[in-house]
Short mmCIF file of C-alpha atoms in Angstrom, two decimals:
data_model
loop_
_atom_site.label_atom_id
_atom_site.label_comp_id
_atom_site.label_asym_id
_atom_site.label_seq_id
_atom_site.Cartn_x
_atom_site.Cartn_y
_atom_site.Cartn_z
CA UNK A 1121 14.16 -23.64 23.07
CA UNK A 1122 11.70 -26.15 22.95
CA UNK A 1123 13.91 -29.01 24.28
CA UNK A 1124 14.65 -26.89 27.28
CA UNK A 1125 11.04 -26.49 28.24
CA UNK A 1126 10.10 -29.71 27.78
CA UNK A 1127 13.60 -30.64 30.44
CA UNK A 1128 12.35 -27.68 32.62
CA UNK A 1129 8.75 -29.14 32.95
CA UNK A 1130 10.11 -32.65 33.42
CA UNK A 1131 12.75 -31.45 36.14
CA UNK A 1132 9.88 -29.83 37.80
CA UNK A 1133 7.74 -32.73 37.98
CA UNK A 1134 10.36 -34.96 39.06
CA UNK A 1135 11.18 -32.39 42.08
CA UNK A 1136 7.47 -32.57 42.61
CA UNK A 1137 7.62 -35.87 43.20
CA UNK A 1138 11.13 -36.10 45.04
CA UNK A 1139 10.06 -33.84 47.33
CA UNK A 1140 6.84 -35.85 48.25
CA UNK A 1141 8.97 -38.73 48.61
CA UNK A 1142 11.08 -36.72 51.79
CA UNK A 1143 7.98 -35.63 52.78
CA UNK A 1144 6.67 -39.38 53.46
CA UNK A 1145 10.60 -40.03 54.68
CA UNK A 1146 8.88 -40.71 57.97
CA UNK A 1147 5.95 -42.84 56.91
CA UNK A 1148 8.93 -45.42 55.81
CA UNK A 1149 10.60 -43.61 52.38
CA UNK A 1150 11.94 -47.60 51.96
CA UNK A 1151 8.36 -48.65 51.37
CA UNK A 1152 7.72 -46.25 48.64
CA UNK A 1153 10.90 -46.53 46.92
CA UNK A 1154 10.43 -50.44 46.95
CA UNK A 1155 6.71 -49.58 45.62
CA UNK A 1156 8.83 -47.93 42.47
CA UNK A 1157 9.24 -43.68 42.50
CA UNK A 1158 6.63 -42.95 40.58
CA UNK A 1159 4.25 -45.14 41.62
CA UNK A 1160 3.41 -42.67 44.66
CA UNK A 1161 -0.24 -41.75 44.21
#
């Protein structure tokens, strides 16, 4: 049970940040993902 939270939470988070990423698609989605994923904020 435990291992499946903790791969729920992290799922969620990534999403989080996946979904921020499309968001800034427009804003050049190439910049950011040369930047590194989760180096967003």
């Amino acid at each position: 049970m435990e291992r499946n939270l903790k791969e729920v939470r992290f799922i969620k988070k990534w999403h989080e940040y996946y979904e921020m990423a499309q968001f800034k698609n427009r804003n050049g989605f190439l910049k950011i993902k040369k930047k590194g994923f989760f180096n967003l904020g």
